[in-house]
Short mmCIF file of C-alpha atoms and ligand atoms in Angstrom, two decimals:
data_model
loop_
_atom_site.label_atom_id
_atom_site.label_comp_id
_atom_site.label_asym_id
_atom_site.label_seq_id
_atom_site.Cartn_x
_atom_site.Cartn_y
_atom_site.Cartn_z
CA UNK A 375 0.03 -0.17 0.19
CA UNK A 376 1.31 3.47 -0.69
CA UNK A 377 1.15 5.40 2.10
CA UNK A 378 0.90 9.27 2.24
CA UNK A 379 4.91 10.66 3.72
CA UNK A 380 5.27 13.16 6.49
CA UNK A 381 7.17 14.72 3.58
CA UNK A 382 3.99 14.68 1.55
CA UNK A 383 1.91 16.09 3.45
CA UNK A 384 2.99 18.61 4.45
CA UNK A 385 4.11 19.59 1.44
CA UNK A 386 0.49 19.52 0.13
CA UNK A 387 -0.75 21.31 3.20
CA UNK A 388 1.79 24.43 1.57
CA UNK A 389 1.15 24.18 -1.50
CA UNK A 390 -3.09 23.24 -2.00
CA UNK A 391 -4.39 25.28 1.03
CA UNK A 392 -1.08 27.43 1.63
CA UNK A 393 -1.59 26.59 5.16
CA UNK A 394 2.49 26.76 5.98
CA UNK A 395 5.34 28.05 4.93
CA UNK A 396 8.25 26.20 3.58
CA UNK A 397 10.45 27.64 6.52
CA UNK A 398 7.99 26.23 8.70
CA UNK A 399 7.50 22.85 7.06
CA UNK A 400 11.42 22.52 7.32
CA UNK A 401 11.10 22.89 11.35
CA UNK A 402 8.43 20.39 11.25
CA UNK A 403 10.59 17.72 9.31
CA UNK A 404 13.34 19.17 11.75
CA UNK A 405 11.17 18.15 14.69
CA UNK A 406 10.51 15.02 13.15
CA UNK A 407 14.29 14.01 12.62
CA UNK A 408 15.26 14.69 16.20
CA UNK A 409 11.70 12.68 17.38
CA UNK A 410 13.26 9.50 15.42
CA UNK A 411 16.72 9.80 16.77
CA UNK A 412 14.76 9.53 20.49
CA UNK A 413 13.08 7.26 19.19
CA UNK A 414 16.18 5.55 18.56
CA UNK A 415 17.77 6.37 22.16
CA UNK A 416 14.95 5.10 23.78
CA UNK A 417 14.70 1.18 22.02
CA UNK A 418 18.22 0.55 22.45
CA UNK A 419 17.56 0.96 26.38
CA UNK A 420 20.20 -0.43 28.46
CA UNK A 421 21.97 -1.36 25.67
CA UNK A 422 23.29 2.26 24.70
CA UNK A 423 23.33 3.17 28.44
CA UNK A 424 20.56 5.77 27.92
CA UNK A 425 18.38 4.86 31.44
CA UNK A 426 18.29 6.28 35.13
CA UNK A 427 19.73 9.59 36.30
CA UNK A 428 22.25 12.01 35.04
CA UNK A 429 21.94 13.07 38.30
CA UNK A 430 21.38 17.02 38.02
CA UNK A 431 18.05 18.60 38.63
CA UNK A 432 16.40 21.41 36.25
CA UNK A 433 14.67 24.83 36.86
CA UNK A 434 12.00 22.85 38.12
CA UNK A 435 13.56 21.06 40.40
CA UNK A 436 13.20 17.86 39.50
CA UNK A 437 15.61 15.28 39.11
CA UNK A 438 16.46 14.68 35.24
CA UNK A 439 17.09 11.55 33.77
CA UNK A 440 19.50 10.48 30.96
CA UNK A 441 17.09 10.37 28.56
CA UNK A 442 16.00 13.95 29.54
CA UNK A 443 19.25 15.67 29.26
CA UNK A 444 19.61 13.10 26.05
CA UNK A 445 16.70 14.32 24.27
CA UNK A 446 16.63 17.83 24.84
CA UNK A 447 20.04 17.75 23.20
CA UNK A 448 19.09 15.91 20.23
CA UNK A 449 16.25 18.67 19.56
CA UNK A 450 18.27 21.49 20.42
CA UNK A 451 21.30 20.12 18.25
CA UNK A 452 18.87 19.08 15.39
CA UNK A 453 17.01 22.43 14.98
CA UNK A 454 19.81 25.19 15.76
CA UNK A 455 21.18 25.40 12.53
CA UNK A 456 18.10 25.37 9.89
CA UNK A 457 17.79 28.94 10.26
CA UNK A 458 13.81 28.48 10.90
CA UNK A 459 14.32 29.52 14.46
CA UNK A 460 14.56 32.43 16.25
CA UNK A 461 15.25 30.35 19.61
CA UNK A 462 14.09 27.58 21.57
CA UNK A 463 12.66 26.94 25.19
CA UNK A 464 12.03 23.80 26.91
CA UNK A 465 11.24 22.03 30.12
CA UNK A 466 14.79 20.86 30.68
CA UNK A 467 16.38 24.94 30.16
CA UNK A 468 15.69 27.44 32.79
CA UNK A 469 15.78 30.16 30.19
CA UNK A 470 15.28 30.31 26.40
CA UNK A 471 18.28 29.28 23.86
CA UNK A 472 19.19 31.51 21.48
CA UNK A 473 20.49 30.60 18.33
CA UNK A 474 23.89 30.26 18.13
CA UNK A 475 25.42 33.71 16.00
CA UNK A 476 27.39 31.29 13.21
CA UNK A 477 24.16 30.17 12.48
CA UNK A 478 20.77 32.17 10.45
CA UNK A 479 17.63 33.65 12.74
CA UNK A 480 14.42 32.79 11.26
CA UNK A 481 10.83 33.47 12.20
CA UNK A 482 9.74 30.82 14.63
CA UNK A 483 10.19 29.80 18.26
CA UNK A 484 9.86 26.17 19.15
CA UNK A 485 9.03 25.04 22.78
CA UNK A 486 9.23 21.65 23.14
CA UNK A 487 8.80 18.60 26.94
CA UNK A 488 11.84 16.46 25.60
CA UNK A 489 11.14 13.62 27.16
CA UNK A 490 7.04 13.22 28.45
CA UNK A 491 6.68 11.08 31.24
CA UNK A 492 10.12 10.38 32.94
CA UNK A 493 9.34 8.50 35.83
CA UNK A 494 8.14 5.31 32.84
CA UNK A 495 11.56 5.67 31.86
CA UNK A 496 13.12 3.36 33.42
CA UNK A 497 10.58 1.25 33.25
CA UNK A 498 9.66 0.60 29.87
CA UNK A 499 6.05 1.82 29.84
CA UNK A 500 5.46 4.35 26.79
CA UNK A 501 7.22 8.18 27.08
CA UNK A 502 6.86 10.86 24.48
CA UNK A 503 8.52 14.26 23.63
CA UNK A 504 5.55 16.65 23.32
CA UNK A 505 6.34 20.55 20.90
CA UNK A 506 4.95 23.99 20.03
CA UNK A 507 5.56 26.71 17.50
CA UNK A 508 5.47 30.42 17.47
CA UNK A 509 5.95 33.45 15.76
CA UNK A 510 8.51 35.60 16.69
CA UNK A 511 7.66 38.64 17.55
CA UNK A 512 8.76 41.22 14.65
CA UNK A 513 11.24 43.12 16.20
CA UNK A 514 13.14 41.00 15.75
CA UNK A 515 13.46 40.10 19.52
CA UNK A 516 13.93 36.32 20.66
CA UNK A 517 13.95 36.57 24.86
CA UNK A 518 12.21 35.02 26.92
CA UNK A 519 9.08 37.68 27.14
CA UNK A 520 8.93 36.51 23.43
CA UNK A 521 7.64 33.18 24.31
CA UNK A 522 5.25 34.44 27.14
CA UNK A 523 2.16 34.23 23.93
CA UNK A 524 -1.17 32.94 24.17
CA UNK A 525 -2.04 29.59 23.06
CA UNK A 526 -4.54 30.32 20.20
CA UNK A 527 -0.98 31.75 18.20
CA UNK A 528 0.29 28.43 17.93
CA UNK A 529 0.65 27.71 14.21
CA UNK A 530 1.56 23.87 14.98
CA UNK A 531 2.30 21.55 17.46
CA UNK A 532 2.60 17.77 17.80
CA UNK A 533 3.62 15.14 19.95
CA UNK A 534 6.02 11.71 19.38
CA UNK A 535 4.63 8.78 21.46
CA UNK A 536 7.74 5.92 22.37
CA UNK A 537 5.76 3.12 23.10
CA UNK A 538 5.05 -0.34 21.23
CA UNK A 539 4.94 2.01 17.89
CA UNK A 540 6.99 5.04 17.60
CA UNK A 541 4.07 7.93 16.80
CA UNK A 542 4.34 11.52 15.53
CA UNK A 543 0.50 13.30 16.21
CA UNK A 544 0.40 17.09 13.94
CA UNK A 545 -1.34 20.45 13.48
CA UNK A 546 -0.87 23.12 12.02
CA UNK A 547 -4.96 24.23 12.42
CA UNK A 548 -6.21 22.72 9.43
CA UNK A 549 -7.26 18.83 11.56
CA UNK A 550 -4.91 16.51 13.87
CA UNK A 551 -3.15 13.78 11.66
CA UNK A 552 -1.37 10.90 12.40
CA UNK A 553 2.14 9.25 11.48
CA UNK A 554 4.02 5.83 12.18
CA UNK A 555 7.35 5.85 12.00
CA UNK A 556 8.41 2.29 9.53
CA UNK A 557 11.64 1.35 11.90
CA UNK A 558 12.68 -0.21 8.75
CA UNK A 559 12.77 2.85 6.08
CA UNK A 560 13.07 5.35 8.50
CA UNK A 561 9.80 7.17 7.18
CA UNK A 562 7.04 8.91 8.90
CA UNK A 563 3.53 7.23 7.12
CA UNK A 564 0.31 8.73 7.34
CA UNK A 565 -1.49 6.33 9.17
CA UNK A 566 -4.55 8.64 10.66
CA UNK A 567 -5.85 11.83 9.26
CA UNK A 568 -8.91 14.56 10.60
CA UNK A 569 -8.41 12.77 13.79
CA UNK A 570 -11.70 12.89 15.72
CA UNK A 571 -12.23 12.56 20.21
CA UNK A 572 -15.55 11.18 20.55
CA UNK A 573 -17.72 14.18 22.18
CA UNK A 574 -18.47 11.46 24.75
CA UNK A 575 -16.41 9.03 27.09
CA UNK A 576 -16.48 6.82 29.61
CA UNK A 577 -13.25 6.58 30.71
CA UNK A 578 -11.34 9.24 32.64
CA UNK A 579 -8.01 9.73 34.02
CA UNK A 580 -6.83 11.09 37.14
CA UNK A 581 -3.66 10.42 39.30
CA UNK A 582 -6.22 9.52 42.63
CA UNK A 583 -3.67 9.31 44.72
CA UNK A 584 -3.98 12.95 45.03
CA UNK A 585 -8.05 12.95 45.81
CA UNK A 586 -7.08 14.40 49.54
CA UNK A 587 -6.04 17.78 47.80
CA UNK A 588 -8.96 18.41 45.10
CA UNK A 589 -10.45 21.21 45.25
CA UNK A 590 -14.65 20.89 44.92
CA UNK A 591 -15.92 21.04 41.53
CA UNK A 592 -12.80 18.33 40.76
CA UNK A 593 -14.54 16.02 43.74
CA UNK A 594 -17.87 15.83 42.98
CA UNK A 595 -17.03 15.34 39.44
CA UNK A 596 -15.02 12.22 39.83
CA UNK A 597 -16.65 10.50 42.35
CA UNK A 598 -19.51 10.94 40.29
CA UNK A 599 -17.90 8.77 37.87
CA UNK A 600 -16.71 7.05 40.55
CA UNK A 601 -20.34 6.33 41.38
CA UNK A 602 -21.54 4.17 38.15
CA UNK A 603 -24.59 3.18 37.66
CA UNK A 604 -25.77 3.60 40.73
CA UNK A 605 -24.84 7.56 40.90
CA UNK A 606 -25.70 10.62 39.11
CA UNK A 607 -24.45 9.38 36.32
CA UNK A 608 -26.86 6.43 36.23
CA UNK A 609 -23.26 4.71 34.13
CA UNK A 610 -20.29 3.10 34.81
CA UNK A 611 -16.70 4.74 34.17
CA UNK A 612 -13.58 3.09 33.78
CA UNK A 613 -10.21 4.70 34.69
CA UNK A 614 -6.85 4.75 33.04
CA UNK A 615 -3.58 6.15 34.25
CA UNK A 616 -0.59 5.99 32.49
CA UNK A 617 1.58 9.05 33.95
CA UNK A 618 2.97 9.97 30.23
CA UNK A 619 0.61 12.32 29.63
CA UNK A 620 1.37 11.87 25.93
CA UNK A 621 0.30 8.26 25.89
CA UNK A 622 -2.72 9.17 28.26
CA UNK A 623 -3.86 11.92 25.43
CA UNK A 624 -3.02 9.97 22.16
CA UNK A 625 -5.39 6.81 24.38
CA UNK A 626 -8.00 10.02 24.06
CA UNK A 627 -7.09 10.69 20.27
CA UNK A 628 -7.92 7.04 19.61
CA UNK A 629 -11.00 6.18 21.25
CA UNK A 630 -12.04 9.56 23.60
CA UNK A 631 -12.00 10.46 27.19
CA UNK A 632 -11.01 12.79 29.67
CA UNK A 633 -7.66 13.51 31.31
CA UNK A 634 -7.08 15.45 34.82
CA UNK A 635 -4.46 17.43 36.27
CA UNK A 636 -5.87 19.48 38.51
CA UNK A 637 -4.51 22.25 40.57
CA UNK A 638 -4.63 21.09 44.26
CA UNK A 639 -4.66 22.47 48.10
CA UNK A 640 -1.04 21.65 49.17
CA UNK A 641 0.28 23.93 47.28
CA UNK A 642 -2.30 26.85 46.70
CA UNK A 643 0.30 29.56 44.95
CA UNK A 644 0.38 26.42 42.37
CA UNK A 645 -1.88 25.81 39.64
CA UNK A 646 -1.02 22.97 39.24
CA UNK A 647 1.81 20.34 37.86
CA UNK A 648 2.01 20.05 33.62
CA UNK A 649 3.57 23.42 32.39
CA UNK A 650 1.72 25.76 30.14
CA UNK A 651 4.03 26.22 27.38
CA UNK A 652 5.08 22.73 25.96
CA UNK A 653 2.71 20.94 28.19
CA UNK A 654 -0.62 22.32 28.28
CA UNK A 655 -0.78 23.94 25.20
CA UNK A 656 0.42 21.90 22.23
CA UNK A 657 -2.19 19.37 24.33
CA UNK A 658 -4.93 21.80 23.90
CA UNK A 659 -4.11 22.65 20.49
CA UNK A 660 -3.70 19.39 19.68
CA UNK A 661 -7.35 18.16 21.19
CA UNK A 662 -9.20 20.64 19.55
CA UNK A 663 -7.81 20.57 16.51
CA UNK A 664 -9.55 16.60 16.69
CA UNK A 665 -13.19 18.62 18.24
CA UNK A 666 -11.61 17.88 22.05
CA UNK A 667 -11.77 20.23 24.93
CA UNK A 668 -8.84 22.22 27.19
CA UNK A 669 -9.16 24.67 29.63
CA UNK A 670 -8.10 25.01 33.53
CA UNK A 671 -11.75 24.57 35.02
CA UNK A 672 -11.92 28.67 34.65
CA UNK A 673 -10.71 29.53 31.41
CA UNK A 674 -9.73 27.89 27.68
CA UNK A 675 -6.19 26.59 27.90
CA UNK A 676 -5.75 28.24 24.88
CA UNK A 677 -6.89 32.07 25.81
CA UNK A 678 -4.68 31.66 29.43
CA UNK A 679 -2.05 34.98 28.56
CA UNK A 680 1.23 33.48 30.18
CA UNK A 681 3.52 35.47 32.74
CA UNK A 682 6.29 33.19 33.08
CA UNK A 683 8.32 30.55 30.35
CA UNK A 684 7.88 27.66 32.85
CA UNK A 685 4.79 28.81 34.61
CA UNK A 686 2.19 25.71 35.98
CA UNK A 687 -1.11 24.99 35.50
CA UNK A 688 -4.56 22.57 35.56
CA UNK A 689 -5.33 20.81 32.86
CA UNK A 690 -8.89 19.29 31.94
CA UNK A 691 -9.33 18.05 28.31
CA UNK A 692 -10.69 15.93 26.05
CA UNK A 693 -14.00 14.50 25.02
CA UNK A 694 -16.27 18.00 25.01
CA UNK A 695 -19.18 16.66 27.11
CA UNK A 696 -16.51 15.80 29.59
CA UNK A 697 -15.21 18.83 29.92
CA UNK A 698 -17.58 21.08 29.47
CA UNK A 699 -20.28 18.90 32.34
CA UNK A 700 -16.57 19.81 35.11
CA UNK A 701 -16.38 22.93 33.74
CA UNK A 702 -19.24 23.58 34.77
CA UNK A 703 -19.00 22.43 38.05
CA UNK A 704 -16.26 24.83 38.19
CA UNK A 705 -18.49 28.06 37.30
CA UNK A 706 -19.77 30.11 40.79
CA UNK A 707 -23.41 29.38 41.85
P1 AHG B 673 7.60 15.16 32.97
O1 AHG B 673 7.89 13.61 32.40
O2 AHG B 673 8.07 15.41 31.38
O3 AHG B 673 8.05 15.84 34.51
O4 AHG B 673 6.20 14.86 32.58
C1 AHG B 673 5.28 14.38 34.18
C2 AHG B 673 3.83 14.67 33.66
C3 AHG B 673 3.30 14.32 33.07
O5 AHG B 673 3.49 13.42 31.43
C4 AHG B 673 2.21 13.19 33.41
O6 AHG B 673 1.24 12.99 33.27
C5 AHG B 673 2.49 13.24 34.58
O7 AHG B 673 3.19 13.93 34.91
C6 AHG B 673 2.21 12.37 35.55
O8 AHG B 673 2.31 12.72 37.32
P2 AHG B 673 2.16 11.86 38.53
O9 AHG B 673 3.63 11.72 38.57
O10 AHG B 673 1.27 12.45 39.51
O11 AHG B 673 1.12 10.58 38.21
MN1 MN B 674 5.93 16.44 30.85
MN1 MN B 675 9.70 16.09 30.66
#
C-alpha cells in the first residue's frame, strides 16, 4: 500500500492550502527527525546506557533522567542550524536557548518537553516528546518575553509517542494527523488523518492518589464517575492512568476520554503540575483540532496569557461533553 509520507503531507499543506510556509515545513521535518533519533535511543534502552539518573536537576527542581538530557540535546542540535528559528525553550532549560551567532536566525520560536513521562523511562512504559511552534515577534527579540504568547497563537503543535510503535501526531491548524515511524525505512507514514475525539466517553484519567487534595468541583465530578450506574451519572466509568501525558492523550485521540491534572490544595500558589507552554498548550491545540476541549476549569487553556516560561496550569482535556461538565462544576453558583 502506498502511504502518504510526512514530507508529502506537509508539501500538500503548503502547496494546496497555503497553510504553512516552506520555512515552517522545514522546522516540522527537523522536529520529526529529532524525534526519530530520540526514538532510536529510547529503543536501545539499557544497551545504549541511556537509562537512569543524569545526576542533575532542572529549573523546576525535578531530578533529570539521562534521557531527559539526551532528548533535550537532540532537539537543540537538530534545530539550531537550519535557519528557521529565532530561539528555543524547553522544560529542561531555565532560560530560552538563543540560536548561536554562527547560524542564521528565522521567524519561529520552538518550545518542547523533550521527554514526557520521565517516571516511566526506566520501567519500559510509553514516553514521548511534546512541541509547540510560535511566531517570533517582528522586532527580532527572542528573549523570554517573546515566548509569552497565548496558546491560540500556536502555528503548529505535535507529540511523538515512543511506545510499541513510534508515532507522531501533528496539527498545523487544519485537523490532526498521525504518522507511524516505519523503523525499516526511517519514514514517517500517515496512518490516521482528521482525527476526531468522540464527544462522549466513559473513560477518565487522573492520579487518584491526590484525591484528598482536590478542590470541591473536581472531587464532585470524580465522585460521580466512581458512583457508576448507581450514582448521578447512571452509568459505569473506567479509569486509565499511564502517567505519561503523551500516552494518556494519545489514548484519548484514539478512543476518547477525559484527562485531568487539576490544581490541588497542597500548594495553593502552584496552579497545577503540568506546564502551560510546552505541555498544556500544544496538547490543548491538538485536542481542540480533533474536536475536543481543554480547560483549566475556569478558562480555555488556549486563551491563558502566560506570565512565565515555566508556569504551571491545571489541565482538563478530551471528550467535549465531559470537559464541559467539569467546567460547569467550577462555575460559581
Ligand atoms: P515530565 O516527565 O515531562 O516531567 O511530565 C510528567 C507529567 C505527565 O507526563 C504526566 O501526566 C504526569 O506528569 C504524571 O504525574 P504523576 O507522577 O503525578 O502520575
Ligand atoms: Mn511532561
Ligand atoms: Mn519532560
